[in-house]
JSON list of C-alpha atoms in Angstrom, two decimals:
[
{"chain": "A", "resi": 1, "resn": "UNK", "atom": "CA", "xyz": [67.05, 108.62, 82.98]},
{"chain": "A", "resi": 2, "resn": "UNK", "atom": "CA", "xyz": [65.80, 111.36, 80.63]},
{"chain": "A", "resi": 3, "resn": "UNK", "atom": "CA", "xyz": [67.83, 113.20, 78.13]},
{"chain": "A", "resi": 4, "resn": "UNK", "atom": "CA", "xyz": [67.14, 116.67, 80.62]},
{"chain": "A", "resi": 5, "resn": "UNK", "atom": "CA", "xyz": [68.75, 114.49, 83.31]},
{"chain": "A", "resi": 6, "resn": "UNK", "atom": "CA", "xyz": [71.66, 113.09, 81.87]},
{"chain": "A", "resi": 7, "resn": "UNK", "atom": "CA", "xyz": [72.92, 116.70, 80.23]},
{"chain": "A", "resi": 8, "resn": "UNK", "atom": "CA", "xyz": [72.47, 118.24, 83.83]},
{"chain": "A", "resi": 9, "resn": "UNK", "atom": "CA", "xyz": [74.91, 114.64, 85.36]},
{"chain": "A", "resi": 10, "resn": "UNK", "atom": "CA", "xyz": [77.10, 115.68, 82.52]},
{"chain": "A", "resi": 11, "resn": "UNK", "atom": "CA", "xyz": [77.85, 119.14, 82.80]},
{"chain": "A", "resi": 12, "resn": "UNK", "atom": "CA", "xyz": [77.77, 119.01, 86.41]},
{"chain": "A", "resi": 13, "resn": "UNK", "atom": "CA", "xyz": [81.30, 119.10, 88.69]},
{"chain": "A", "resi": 14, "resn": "UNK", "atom": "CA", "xyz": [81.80, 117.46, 92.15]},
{"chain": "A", "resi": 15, "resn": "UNK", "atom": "CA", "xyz": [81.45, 119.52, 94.78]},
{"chain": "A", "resi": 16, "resn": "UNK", "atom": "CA", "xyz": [84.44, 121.01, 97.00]},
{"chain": "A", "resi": 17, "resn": "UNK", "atom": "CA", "xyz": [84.54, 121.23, 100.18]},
{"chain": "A", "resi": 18, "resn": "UNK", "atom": "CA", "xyz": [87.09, 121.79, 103.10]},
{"chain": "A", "resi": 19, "resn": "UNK", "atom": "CA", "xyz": [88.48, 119.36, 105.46]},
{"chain": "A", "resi": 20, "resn": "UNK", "atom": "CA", "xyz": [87.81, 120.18, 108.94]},
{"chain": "A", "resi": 21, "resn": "UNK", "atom": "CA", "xyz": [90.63, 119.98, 111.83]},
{"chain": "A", "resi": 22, "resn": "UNK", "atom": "CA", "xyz": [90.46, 117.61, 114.42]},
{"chain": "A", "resi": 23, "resn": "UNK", "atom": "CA", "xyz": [92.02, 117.30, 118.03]},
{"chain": "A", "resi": 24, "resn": "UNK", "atom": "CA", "xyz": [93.29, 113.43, 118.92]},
{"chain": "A", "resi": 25, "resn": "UNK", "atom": "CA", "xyz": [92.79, 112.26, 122.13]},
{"chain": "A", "resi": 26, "resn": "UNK", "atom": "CA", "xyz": [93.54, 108.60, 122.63]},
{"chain": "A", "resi": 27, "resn": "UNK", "atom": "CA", "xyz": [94.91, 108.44, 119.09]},
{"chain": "A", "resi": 28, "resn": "UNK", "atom": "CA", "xyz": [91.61, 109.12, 117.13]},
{"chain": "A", "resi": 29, "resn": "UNK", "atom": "CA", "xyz": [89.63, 111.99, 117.01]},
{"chain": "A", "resi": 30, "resn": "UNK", "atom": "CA", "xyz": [87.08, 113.89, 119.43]},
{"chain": "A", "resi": 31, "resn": "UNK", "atom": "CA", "xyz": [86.32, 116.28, 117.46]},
{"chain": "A", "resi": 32, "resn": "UNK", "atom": "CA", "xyz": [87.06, 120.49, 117.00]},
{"chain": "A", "resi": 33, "resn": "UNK", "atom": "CA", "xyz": [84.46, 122.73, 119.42]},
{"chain": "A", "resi": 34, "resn": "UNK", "atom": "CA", "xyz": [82.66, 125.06, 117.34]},
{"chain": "A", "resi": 35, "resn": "UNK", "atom": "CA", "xyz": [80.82, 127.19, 119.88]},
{"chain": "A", "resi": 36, "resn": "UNK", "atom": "CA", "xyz": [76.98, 126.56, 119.16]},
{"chain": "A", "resi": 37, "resn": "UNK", "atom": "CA", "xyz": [77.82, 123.63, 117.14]},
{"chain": "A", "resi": 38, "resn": "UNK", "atom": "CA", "xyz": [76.62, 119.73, 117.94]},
{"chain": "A", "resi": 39, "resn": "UNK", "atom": "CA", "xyz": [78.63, 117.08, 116.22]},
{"chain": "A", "resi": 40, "resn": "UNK", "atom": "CA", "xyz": [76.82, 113.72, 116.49]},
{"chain": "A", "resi": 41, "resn": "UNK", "atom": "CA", "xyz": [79.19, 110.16, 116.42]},
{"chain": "A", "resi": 42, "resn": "UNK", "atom": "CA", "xyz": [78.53, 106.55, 117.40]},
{"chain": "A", "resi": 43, "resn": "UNK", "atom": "CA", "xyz": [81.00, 104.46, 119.23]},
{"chain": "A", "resi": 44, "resn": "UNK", "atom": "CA", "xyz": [80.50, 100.44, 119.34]},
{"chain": "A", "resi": 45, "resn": "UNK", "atom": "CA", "xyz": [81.70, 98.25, 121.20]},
{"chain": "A", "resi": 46, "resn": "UNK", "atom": "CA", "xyz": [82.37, 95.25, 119.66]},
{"chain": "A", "resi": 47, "resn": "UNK", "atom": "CA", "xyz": [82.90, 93.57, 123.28]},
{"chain": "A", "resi": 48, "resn": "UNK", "atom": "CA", "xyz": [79.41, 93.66, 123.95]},
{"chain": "A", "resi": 49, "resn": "UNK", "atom": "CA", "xyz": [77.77, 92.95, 120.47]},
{"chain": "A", "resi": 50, "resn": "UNK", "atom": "CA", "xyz": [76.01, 89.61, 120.58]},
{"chain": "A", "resi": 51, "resn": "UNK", "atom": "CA", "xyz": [75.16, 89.65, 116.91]},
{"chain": "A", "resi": 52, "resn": "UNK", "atom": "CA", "xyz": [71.66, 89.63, 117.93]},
{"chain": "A", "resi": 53, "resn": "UNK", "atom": "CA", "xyz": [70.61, 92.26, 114.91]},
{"chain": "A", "resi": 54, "resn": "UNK", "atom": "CA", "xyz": [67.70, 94.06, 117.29]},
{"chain": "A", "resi": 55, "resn": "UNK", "atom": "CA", "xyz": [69.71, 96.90, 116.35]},
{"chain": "A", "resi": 56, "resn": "UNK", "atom": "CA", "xyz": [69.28, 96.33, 112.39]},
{"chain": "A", "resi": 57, "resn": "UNK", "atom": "CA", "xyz": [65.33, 95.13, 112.75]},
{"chain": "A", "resi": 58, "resn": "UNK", "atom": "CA", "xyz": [64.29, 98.17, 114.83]},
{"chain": "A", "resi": 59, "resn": "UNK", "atom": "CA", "xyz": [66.12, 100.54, 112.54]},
{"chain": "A", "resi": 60, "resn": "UNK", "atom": "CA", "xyz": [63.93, 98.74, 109.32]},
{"chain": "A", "resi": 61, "resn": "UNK", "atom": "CA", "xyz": [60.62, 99.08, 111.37]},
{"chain": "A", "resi": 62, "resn": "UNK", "atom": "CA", "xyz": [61.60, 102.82, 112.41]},
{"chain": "A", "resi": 63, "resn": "UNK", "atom": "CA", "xyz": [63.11, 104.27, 109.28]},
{"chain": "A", "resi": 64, "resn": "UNK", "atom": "CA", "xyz": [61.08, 102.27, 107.18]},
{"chain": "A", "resi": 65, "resn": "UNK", "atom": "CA", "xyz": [63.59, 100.51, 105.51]},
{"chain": "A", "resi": 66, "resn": "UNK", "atom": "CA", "xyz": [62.71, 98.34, 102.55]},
{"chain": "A", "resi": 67, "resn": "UNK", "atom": "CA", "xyz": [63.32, 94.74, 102.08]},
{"chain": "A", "resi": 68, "resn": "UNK", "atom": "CA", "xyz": [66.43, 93.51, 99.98]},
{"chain": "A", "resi": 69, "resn": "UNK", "atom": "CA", "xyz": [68.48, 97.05, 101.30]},
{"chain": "A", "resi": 70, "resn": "UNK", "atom": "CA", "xyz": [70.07, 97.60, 104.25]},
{"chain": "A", "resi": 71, "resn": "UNK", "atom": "CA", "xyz": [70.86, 101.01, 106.41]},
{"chain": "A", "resi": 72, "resn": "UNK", "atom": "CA", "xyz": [72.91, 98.63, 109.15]},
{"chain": "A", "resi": 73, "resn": "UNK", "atom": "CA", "xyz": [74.07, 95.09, 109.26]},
{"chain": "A", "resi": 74, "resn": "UNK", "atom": "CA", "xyz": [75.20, 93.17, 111.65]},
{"chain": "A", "resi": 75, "resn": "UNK", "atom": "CA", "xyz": [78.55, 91.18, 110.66]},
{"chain": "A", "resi": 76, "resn": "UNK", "atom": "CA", "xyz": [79.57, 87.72, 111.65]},
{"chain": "A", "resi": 77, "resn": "UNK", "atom": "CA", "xyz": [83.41, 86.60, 111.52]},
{"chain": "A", "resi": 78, "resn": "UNK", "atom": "CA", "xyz": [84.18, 83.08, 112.79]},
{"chain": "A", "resi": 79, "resn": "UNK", "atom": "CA", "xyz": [84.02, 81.34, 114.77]},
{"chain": "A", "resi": 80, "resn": "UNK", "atom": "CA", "xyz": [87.57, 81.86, 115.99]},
{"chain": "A", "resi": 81, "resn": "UNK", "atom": "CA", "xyz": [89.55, 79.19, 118.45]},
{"chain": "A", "resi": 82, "resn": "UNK", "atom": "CA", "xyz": [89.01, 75.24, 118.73]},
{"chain": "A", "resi": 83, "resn": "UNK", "atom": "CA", "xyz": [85.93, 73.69, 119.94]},
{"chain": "A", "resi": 84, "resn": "UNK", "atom": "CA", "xyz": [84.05, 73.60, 122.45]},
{"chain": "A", "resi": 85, "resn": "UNK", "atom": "CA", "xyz": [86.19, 77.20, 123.35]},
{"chain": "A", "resi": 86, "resn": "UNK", "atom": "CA", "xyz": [84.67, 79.59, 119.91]},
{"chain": "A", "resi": 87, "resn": "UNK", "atom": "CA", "xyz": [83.65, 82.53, 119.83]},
{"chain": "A", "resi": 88, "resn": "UNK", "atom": "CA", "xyz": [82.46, 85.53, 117.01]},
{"chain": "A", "resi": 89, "resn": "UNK", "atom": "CA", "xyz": [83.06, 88.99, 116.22]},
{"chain": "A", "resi": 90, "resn": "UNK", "atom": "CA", "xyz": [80.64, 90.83, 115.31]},
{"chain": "A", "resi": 91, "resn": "UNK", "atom": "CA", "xyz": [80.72, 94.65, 113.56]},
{"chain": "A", "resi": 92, "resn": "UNK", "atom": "CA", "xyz": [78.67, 97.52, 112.25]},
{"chain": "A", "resi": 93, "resn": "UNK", "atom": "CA", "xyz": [77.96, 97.72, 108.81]},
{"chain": "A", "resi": 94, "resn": "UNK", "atom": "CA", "xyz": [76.80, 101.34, 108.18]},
{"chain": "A", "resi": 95, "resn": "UNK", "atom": "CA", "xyz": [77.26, 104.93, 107.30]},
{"chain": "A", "resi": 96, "resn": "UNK", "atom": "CA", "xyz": [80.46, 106.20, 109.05]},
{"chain": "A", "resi": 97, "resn": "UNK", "atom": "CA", "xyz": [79.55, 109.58, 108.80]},
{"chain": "A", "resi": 98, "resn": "UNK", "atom": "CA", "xyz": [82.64, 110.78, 107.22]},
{"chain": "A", "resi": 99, "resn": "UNK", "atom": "CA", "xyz": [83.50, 114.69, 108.54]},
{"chain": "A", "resi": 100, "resn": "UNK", "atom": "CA", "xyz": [85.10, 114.97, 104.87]},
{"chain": "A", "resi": 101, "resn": "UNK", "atom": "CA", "xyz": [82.16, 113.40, 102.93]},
{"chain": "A", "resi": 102, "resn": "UNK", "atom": "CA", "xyz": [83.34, 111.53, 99.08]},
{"chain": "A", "resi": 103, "resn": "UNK", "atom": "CA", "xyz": [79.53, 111.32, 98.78]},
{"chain": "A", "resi": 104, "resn": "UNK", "atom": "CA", "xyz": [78.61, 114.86, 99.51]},
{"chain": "A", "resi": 105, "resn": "UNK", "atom": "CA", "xyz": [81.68, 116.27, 97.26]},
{"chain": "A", "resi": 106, "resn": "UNK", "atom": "CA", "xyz": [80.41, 114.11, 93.98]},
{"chain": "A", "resi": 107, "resn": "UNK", "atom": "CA", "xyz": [76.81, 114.75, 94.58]},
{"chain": "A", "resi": 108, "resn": "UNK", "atom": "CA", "xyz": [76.02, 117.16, 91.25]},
{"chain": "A", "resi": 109, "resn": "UNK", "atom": "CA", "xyz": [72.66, 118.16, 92.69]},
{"chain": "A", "resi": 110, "resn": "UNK", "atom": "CA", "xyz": [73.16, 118.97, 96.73]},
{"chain": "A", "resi": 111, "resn": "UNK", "atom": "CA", "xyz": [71.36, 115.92, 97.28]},
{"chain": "A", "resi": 112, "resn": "UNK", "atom": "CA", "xyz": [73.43, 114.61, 99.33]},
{"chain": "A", "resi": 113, "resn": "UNK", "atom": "CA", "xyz": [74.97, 117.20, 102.25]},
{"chain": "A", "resi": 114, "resn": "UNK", "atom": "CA", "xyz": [76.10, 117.28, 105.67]},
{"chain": "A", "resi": 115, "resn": "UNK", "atom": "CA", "xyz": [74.08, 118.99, 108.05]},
{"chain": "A", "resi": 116, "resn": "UNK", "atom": "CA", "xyz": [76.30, 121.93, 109.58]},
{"chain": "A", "resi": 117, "resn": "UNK", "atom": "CA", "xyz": [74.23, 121.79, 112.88]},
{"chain": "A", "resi": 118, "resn": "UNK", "atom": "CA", "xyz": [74.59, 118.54, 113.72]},
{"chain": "A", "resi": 119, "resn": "UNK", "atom": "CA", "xyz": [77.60, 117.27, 111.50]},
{"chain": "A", "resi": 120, "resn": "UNK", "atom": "CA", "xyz": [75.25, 114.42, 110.32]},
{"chain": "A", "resi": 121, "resn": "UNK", "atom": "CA", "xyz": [75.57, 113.48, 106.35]},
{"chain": "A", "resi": 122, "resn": "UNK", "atom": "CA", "xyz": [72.29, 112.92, 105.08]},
{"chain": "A", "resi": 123, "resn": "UNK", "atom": "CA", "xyz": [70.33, 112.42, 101.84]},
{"chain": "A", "resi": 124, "resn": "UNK", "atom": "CA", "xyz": [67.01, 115.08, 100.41]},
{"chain": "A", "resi": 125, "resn": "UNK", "atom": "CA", "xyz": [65.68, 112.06, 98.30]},
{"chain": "A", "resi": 126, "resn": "UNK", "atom": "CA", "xyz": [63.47, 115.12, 96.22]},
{"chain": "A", "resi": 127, "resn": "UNK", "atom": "CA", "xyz": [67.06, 115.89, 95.09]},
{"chain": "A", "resi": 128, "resn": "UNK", "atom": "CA", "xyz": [68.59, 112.94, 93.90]},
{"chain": "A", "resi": 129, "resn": "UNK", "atom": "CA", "xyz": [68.58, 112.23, 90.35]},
{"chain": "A", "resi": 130, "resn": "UNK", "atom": "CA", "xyz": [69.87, 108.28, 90.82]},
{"chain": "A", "resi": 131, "resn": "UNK", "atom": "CA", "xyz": [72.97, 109.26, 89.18]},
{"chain": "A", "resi": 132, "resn": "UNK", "atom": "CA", "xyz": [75.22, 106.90, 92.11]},
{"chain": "A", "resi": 133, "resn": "UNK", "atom": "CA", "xyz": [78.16, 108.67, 91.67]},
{"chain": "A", "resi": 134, "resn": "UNK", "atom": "CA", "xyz": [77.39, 109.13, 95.85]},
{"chain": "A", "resi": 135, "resn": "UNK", "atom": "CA", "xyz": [77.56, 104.93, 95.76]},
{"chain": "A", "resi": 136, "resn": "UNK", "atom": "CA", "xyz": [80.86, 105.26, 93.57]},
{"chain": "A", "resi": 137, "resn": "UNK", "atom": "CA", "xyz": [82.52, 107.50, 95.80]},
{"chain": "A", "resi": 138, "resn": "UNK", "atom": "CA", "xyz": [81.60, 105.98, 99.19]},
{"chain": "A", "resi": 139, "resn": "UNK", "atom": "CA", "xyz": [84.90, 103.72, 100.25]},
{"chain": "A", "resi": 140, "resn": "UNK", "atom": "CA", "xyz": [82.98, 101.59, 102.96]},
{"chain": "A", "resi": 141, "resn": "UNK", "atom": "CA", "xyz": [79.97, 100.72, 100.59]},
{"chain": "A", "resi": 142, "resn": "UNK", "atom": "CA", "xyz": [77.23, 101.59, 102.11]},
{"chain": "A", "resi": 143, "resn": "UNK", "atom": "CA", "xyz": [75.09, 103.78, 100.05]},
{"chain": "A", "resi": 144, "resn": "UNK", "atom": "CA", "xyz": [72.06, 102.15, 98.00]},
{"chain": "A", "resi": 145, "resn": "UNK", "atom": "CA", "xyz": [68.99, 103.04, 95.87]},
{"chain": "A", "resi": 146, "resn": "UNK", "atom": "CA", "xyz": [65.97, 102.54, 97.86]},
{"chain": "A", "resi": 147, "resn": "UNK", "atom": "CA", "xyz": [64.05, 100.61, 95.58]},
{"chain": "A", "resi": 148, "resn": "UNK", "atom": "CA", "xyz": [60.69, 102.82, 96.62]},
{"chain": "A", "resi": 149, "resn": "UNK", "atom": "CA", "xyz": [62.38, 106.57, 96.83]},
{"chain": "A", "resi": 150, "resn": "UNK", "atom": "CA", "xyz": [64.81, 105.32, 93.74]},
{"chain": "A", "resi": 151, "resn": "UNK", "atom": "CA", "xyz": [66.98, 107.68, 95.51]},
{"chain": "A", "resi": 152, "resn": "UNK", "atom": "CA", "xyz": [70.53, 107.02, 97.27]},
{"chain": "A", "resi": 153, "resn": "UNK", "atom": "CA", "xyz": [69.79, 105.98, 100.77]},
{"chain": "A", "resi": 154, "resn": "UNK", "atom": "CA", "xyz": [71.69, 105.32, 103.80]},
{"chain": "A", "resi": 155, "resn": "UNK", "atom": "CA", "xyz": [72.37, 105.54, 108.00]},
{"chain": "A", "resi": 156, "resn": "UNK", "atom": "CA", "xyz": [71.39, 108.93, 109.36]},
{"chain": "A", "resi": 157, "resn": "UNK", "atom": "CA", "xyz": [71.57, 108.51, 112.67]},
{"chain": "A", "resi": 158, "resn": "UNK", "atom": "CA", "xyz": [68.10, 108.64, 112.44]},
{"chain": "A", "resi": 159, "resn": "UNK", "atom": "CA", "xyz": [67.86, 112.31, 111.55]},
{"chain": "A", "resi": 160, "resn": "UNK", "atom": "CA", "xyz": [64.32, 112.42, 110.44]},
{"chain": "A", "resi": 161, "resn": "UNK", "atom": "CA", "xyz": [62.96, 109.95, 113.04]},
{"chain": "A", "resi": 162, "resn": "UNK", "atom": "CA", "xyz": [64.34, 109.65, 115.94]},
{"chain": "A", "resi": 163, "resn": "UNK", "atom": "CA", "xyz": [66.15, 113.00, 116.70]},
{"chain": "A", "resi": 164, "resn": "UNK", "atom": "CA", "xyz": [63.44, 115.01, 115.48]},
{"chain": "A", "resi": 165, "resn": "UNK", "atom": "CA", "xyz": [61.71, 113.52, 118.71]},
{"chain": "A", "resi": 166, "resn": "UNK", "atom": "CA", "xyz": [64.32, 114.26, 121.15]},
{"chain": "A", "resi": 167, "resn": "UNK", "atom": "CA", "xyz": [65.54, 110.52, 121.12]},
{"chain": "A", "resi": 168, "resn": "UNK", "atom": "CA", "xyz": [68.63, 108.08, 120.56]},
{"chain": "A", "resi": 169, "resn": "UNK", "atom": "CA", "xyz": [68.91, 106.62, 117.33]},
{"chain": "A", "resi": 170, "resn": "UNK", "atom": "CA", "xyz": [66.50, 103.38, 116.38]},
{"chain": "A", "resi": 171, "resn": "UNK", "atom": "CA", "xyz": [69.49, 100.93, 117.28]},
{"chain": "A", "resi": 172, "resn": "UNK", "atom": "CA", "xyz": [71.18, 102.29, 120.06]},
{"chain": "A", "resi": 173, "resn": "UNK", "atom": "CA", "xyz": [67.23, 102.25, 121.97]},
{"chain": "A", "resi": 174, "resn": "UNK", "atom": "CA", "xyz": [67.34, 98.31, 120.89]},
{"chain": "A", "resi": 175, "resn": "UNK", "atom": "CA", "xyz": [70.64, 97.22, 121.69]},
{"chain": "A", "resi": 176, "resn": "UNK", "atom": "CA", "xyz": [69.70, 95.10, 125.02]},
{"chain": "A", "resi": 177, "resn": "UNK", "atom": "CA", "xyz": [73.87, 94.99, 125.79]},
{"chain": "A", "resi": 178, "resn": "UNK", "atom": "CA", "xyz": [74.13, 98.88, 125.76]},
{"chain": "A", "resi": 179, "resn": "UNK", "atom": "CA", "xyz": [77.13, 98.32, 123.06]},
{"chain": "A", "resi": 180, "resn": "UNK", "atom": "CA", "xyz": [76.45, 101.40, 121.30]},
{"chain": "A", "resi": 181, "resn": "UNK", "atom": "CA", "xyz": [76.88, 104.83, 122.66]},
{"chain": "A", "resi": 182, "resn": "UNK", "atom": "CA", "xyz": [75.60, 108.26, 120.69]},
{"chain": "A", "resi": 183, "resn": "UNK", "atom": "CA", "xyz": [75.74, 111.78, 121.44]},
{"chain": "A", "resi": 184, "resn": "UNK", "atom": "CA", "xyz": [77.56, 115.18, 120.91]},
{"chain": "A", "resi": 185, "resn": "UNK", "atom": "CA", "xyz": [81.47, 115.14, 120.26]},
{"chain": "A", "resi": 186, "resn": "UNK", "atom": "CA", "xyz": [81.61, 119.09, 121.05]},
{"chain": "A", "resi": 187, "resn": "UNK", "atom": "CA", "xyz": [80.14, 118.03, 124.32]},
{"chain": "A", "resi": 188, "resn": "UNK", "atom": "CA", "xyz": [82.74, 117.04, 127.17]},
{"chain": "A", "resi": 189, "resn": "UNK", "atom": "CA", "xyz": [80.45, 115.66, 129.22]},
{"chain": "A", "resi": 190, "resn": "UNK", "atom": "CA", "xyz": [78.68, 113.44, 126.79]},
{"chain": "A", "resi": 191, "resn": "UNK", "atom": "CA", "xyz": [78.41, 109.38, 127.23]},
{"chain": "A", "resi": 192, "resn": "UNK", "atom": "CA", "xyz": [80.58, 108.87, 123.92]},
{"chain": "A", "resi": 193, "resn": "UNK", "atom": "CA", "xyz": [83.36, 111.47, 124.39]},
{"chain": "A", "resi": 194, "resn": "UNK", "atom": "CA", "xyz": [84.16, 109.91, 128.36]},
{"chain": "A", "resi": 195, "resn": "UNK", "atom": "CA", "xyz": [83.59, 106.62, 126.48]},
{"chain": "A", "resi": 196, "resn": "UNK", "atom": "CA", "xyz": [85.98, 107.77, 124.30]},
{"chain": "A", "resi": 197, "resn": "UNK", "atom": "CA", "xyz": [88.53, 108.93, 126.74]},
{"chain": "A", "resi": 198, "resn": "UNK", "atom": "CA", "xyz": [88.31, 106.00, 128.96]},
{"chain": "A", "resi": 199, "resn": "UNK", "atom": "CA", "xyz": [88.43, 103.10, 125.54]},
{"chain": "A", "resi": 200, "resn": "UNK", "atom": "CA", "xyz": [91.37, 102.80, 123.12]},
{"chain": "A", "resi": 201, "resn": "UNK", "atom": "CA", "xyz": [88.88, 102.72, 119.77]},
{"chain": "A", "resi": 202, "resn": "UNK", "atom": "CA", "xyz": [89.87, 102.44, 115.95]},
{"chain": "A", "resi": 203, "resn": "UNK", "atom": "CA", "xyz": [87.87, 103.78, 112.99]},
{"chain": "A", "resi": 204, "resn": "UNK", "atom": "CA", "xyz": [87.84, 102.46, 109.40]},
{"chain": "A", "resi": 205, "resn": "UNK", "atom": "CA", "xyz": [90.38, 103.39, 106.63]},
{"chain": "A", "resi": 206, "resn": "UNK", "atom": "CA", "xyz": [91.49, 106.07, 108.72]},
{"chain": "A", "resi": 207, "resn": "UNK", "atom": "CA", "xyz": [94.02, 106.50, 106.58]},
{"chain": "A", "resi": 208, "resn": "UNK", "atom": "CA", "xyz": [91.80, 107.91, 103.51]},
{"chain": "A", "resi": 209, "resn": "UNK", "atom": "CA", "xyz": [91.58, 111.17, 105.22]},
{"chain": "A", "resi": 210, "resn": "UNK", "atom": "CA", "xyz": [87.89, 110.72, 105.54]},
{"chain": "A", "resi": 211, "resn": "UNK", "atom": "CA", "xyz": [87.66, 111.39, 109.23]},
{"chain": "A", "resi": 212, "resn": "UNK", "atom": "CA", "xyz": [84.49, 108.77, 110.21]},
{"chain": "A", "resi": 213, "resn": "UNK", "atom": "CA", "xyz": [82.33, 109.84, 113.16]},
{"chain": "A", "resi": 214, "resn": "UNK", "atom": "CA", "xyz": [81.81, 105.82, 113.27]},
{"chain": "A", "resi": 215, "resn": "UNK", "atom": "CA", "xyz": [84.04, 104.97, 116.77]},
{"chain": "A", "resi": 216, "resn": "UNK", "atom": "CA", "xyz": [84.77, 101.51, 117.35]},
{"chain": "A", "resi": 217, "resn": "UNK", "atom": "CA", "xyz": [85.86, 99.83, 120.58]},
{"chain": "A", "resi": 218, "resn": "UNK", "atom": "CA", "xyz": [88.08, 96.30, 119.28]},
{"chain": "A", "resi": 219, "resn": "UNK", "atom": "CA", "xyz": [86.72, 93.60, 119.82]},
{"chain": "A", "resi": 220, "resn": "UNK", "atom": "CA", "xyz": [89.12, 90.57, 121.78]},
{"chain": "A", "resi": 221, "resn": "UNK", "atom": "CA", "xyz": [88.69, 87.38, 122.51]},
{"chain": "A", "resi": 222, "resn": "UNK", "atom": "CA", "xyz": [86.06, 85.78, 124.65]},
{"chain": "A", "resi": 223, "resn": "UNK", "atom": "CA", "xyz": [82.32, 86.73, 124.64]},
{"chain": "A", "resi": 224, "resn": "UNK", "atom": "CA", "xyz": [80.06, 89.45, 126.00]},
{"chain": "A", "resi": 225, "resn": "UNK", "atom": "CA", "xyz": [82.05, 91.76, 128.30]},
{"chain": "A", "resi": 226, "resn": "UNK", "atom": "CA", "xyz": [79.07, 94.05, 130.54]}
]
């Protein structure tokens, strides 16, 4: 990093930002209406995960994802029980889209920001400076330098892909068991907020404050439930 660079990192201050209100419904959040406003979550079901990573390769091929980084992974536990009766979990490994970002609040440049139309946090990579104070302040670990950008990348619901053509996200199109739902929070007729309503779910380290847009649906014991 240049000496420009690192007197910019060192004079810089995080930036603040408020945290947002939410309404619970089942225990976990669905999210505040703002009239006009779309806020995009995921929910997955880790009932109907198979582990079979279509999800992960398609978002590589789409978002053109380098080898040796990751924007989703699939994760194995297990196996669980006594033979011949086992069985796997399997999670998401990605962005949680936090509603109160760590990322976005540390980022000295505005590289990193949440987009106030759709709610999703995203990265300019023209921005970034490499500093990885983003990757510092992330609690689930997610955030890398792509090796080619040698910016901070990560999960963006597929932002500047996918949505940008009026479609679902590169692994909720490949998931052949339909465990992943996406859409609109402020939307009460959307797939994910009945999906929500109808599904006791859990988030990760809810208790940071963090408020993730990530939903997931427990998984329990047994295989694929469709």
């Amino acid at each position: 990093m240049d000496k420009s660079k690192r007197q910019f990192l060192q004079g810089s201050g995080a930036v603040i930002a408020g945290i947002s209100l939410y309404v619970l419904t089942n225990g976990e959040v669905a999210g505040e209406q703002q009239k006009g406003a779309v806020k995009y979550a995921m929910l997955h079901d880790e009932n109907k995960c198979i582990g079979c990573n279509a999800c992960a390769d398609n978002c590589r091929k789409v978002n053109q994802v380098p080898e040796g980084v990751a924007r989703l992974e699939i994760i194995r536990t297990g196996p669980f029980g006594e033979y011949p009766n086992q069985y796997y979990h399997f999670t998401r490994k990605s962005c949680e889209q936090c509603e109160d970002s760590p990322c976005v609040h540390v980022c000295p440049t505005g590289a990193a920001f949440k987009d106030e139309k759709t709610g999703i946090v995203s990265v300019n990579s023209w921005k970034c400076v490499g500093c990885q104070y983003c990757i510092a302040a992330c609690p689930y670990h997610i955030r890398f330098i792509n090796p080619v950008t040698k910016a901070a990348d990560k999960c963006d619901f597929c932002r500047e892909t996918q949505l940008k053509q009026g479609k679902q996200p590169a692994c909720v199109e490949a998931c052949p068991t339909k465990a992943l739902v996406f859409g609109d929070l402020n939307d009460p007729n959307s797939e994910i907020v009945k999906a929500l309503e109808e599904n006791p779910v859990y988030r990760n380290k809810r208790d940071l404050g963090t408020h993730p847009k990530l939903f997931r649906i427990q998984a329990k014991q047994g295989g694929i439930n469709v």
